[in-house]
Amino acid sequence: MKIVAKPIEVISYTDNKGNIRPLRFRLYTEDETEKVIKVDRIVAKDLEKLAGNPMLVFKCQSVIDNIQRQFEIKYELQTCKWVLFKI
């Protein structure tokens, strides 16, 4: 996987216990086109601190351009921002 660290727009689901689950996200490519990727499967969910900033890390799988791909998206708890970290 390659580190890209791009901000993304995410549609997520939060249950009554406060657990967040990303459903799909929008990514803007280099040629200014947008691509919507549905999160097919969440492989793992972890909590990490990056420079003292707590983040939820989701390791996911999806079919992107007819290829099964793994990627990692992060949710910053203090700023409520989503980042596509690795793909």
PDB file of C-alpha atoms in Angstrom, residues 46-57 74-83:
ATOM      1  CA  ASP A  46      -7.835   0.544  15.923  1.00  0.00           C
ATOM      2  CA  LEU A  47      -7.201   3.643  17.999  1.00  0.00           C
ATOM      3  CA  GLU A  48      -3.839   5.371  17.547  1.00  0.00           C
ATOM      4  CA  LYS A  49      -2.265   8.652  18.565  1.00  0.00           C
ATOM      5  CA  LEU A  50      -0.438  10.606  15.888  1.00  0.00           C
ATOM      6  CA  ALA A  51       1.498  13.526  17.421  1.00  0.00           C
ATOM      7  CA  GLY A  52      -0.822  13.368  20.445  1.00  0.00           C
ATOM      8  CA  ASN A  53      -3.944  13.524  18.240  1.00  0.00           C
ATOM      9  CA  PRO A  54      -6.208  10.470  18.810  1.00  0.00           C
ATOM     10  CA  MET A  55      -7.427   8.862  15.576  1.00  0.00           C
ATOM     11  CA  LEU A  56      -9.635   5.923  14.673  1.00  0.00           C
ATOM     12  CA  VAL A  57      -7.958   3.793  12.002  1.00  0.00           C
ATOM     13  CA  LYS A  74      -8.420   7.577   9.505  1.00  0.00           C
ATOM     14  CA  TYR A  75     -10.890   9.668  11.493  1.00  0.00           C
ATOM     15  CA  GLU A  76      -9.431  12.469  13.620  1.00  0.00           C
ATOM     16  CA  LEU A  77     -11.459  12.577  16.837  1.00  0.00           C
ATOM     17  CA  GLN A  78     -10.650  16.197  17.771  1.00  0.00           C
ATOM     18  CA  THR A  79     -11.277  17.794  14.352  1.00  0.00           C
ATOM     19  CA  CYS A  80     -13.866  15.289  12.996  1.00  0.00           C
ATOM     20  CA  LYS A  81     -11.984  15.006   9.682  1.00  0.00           C
ATOM     21  CA  TRP A  82     -11.491  11.919   7.517  1.00  0.00           C
ATOM     22  CA  VAL A  83      -8.249  11.072   5.682  1.00  0.00           C
TER      23      VAL A  83
END
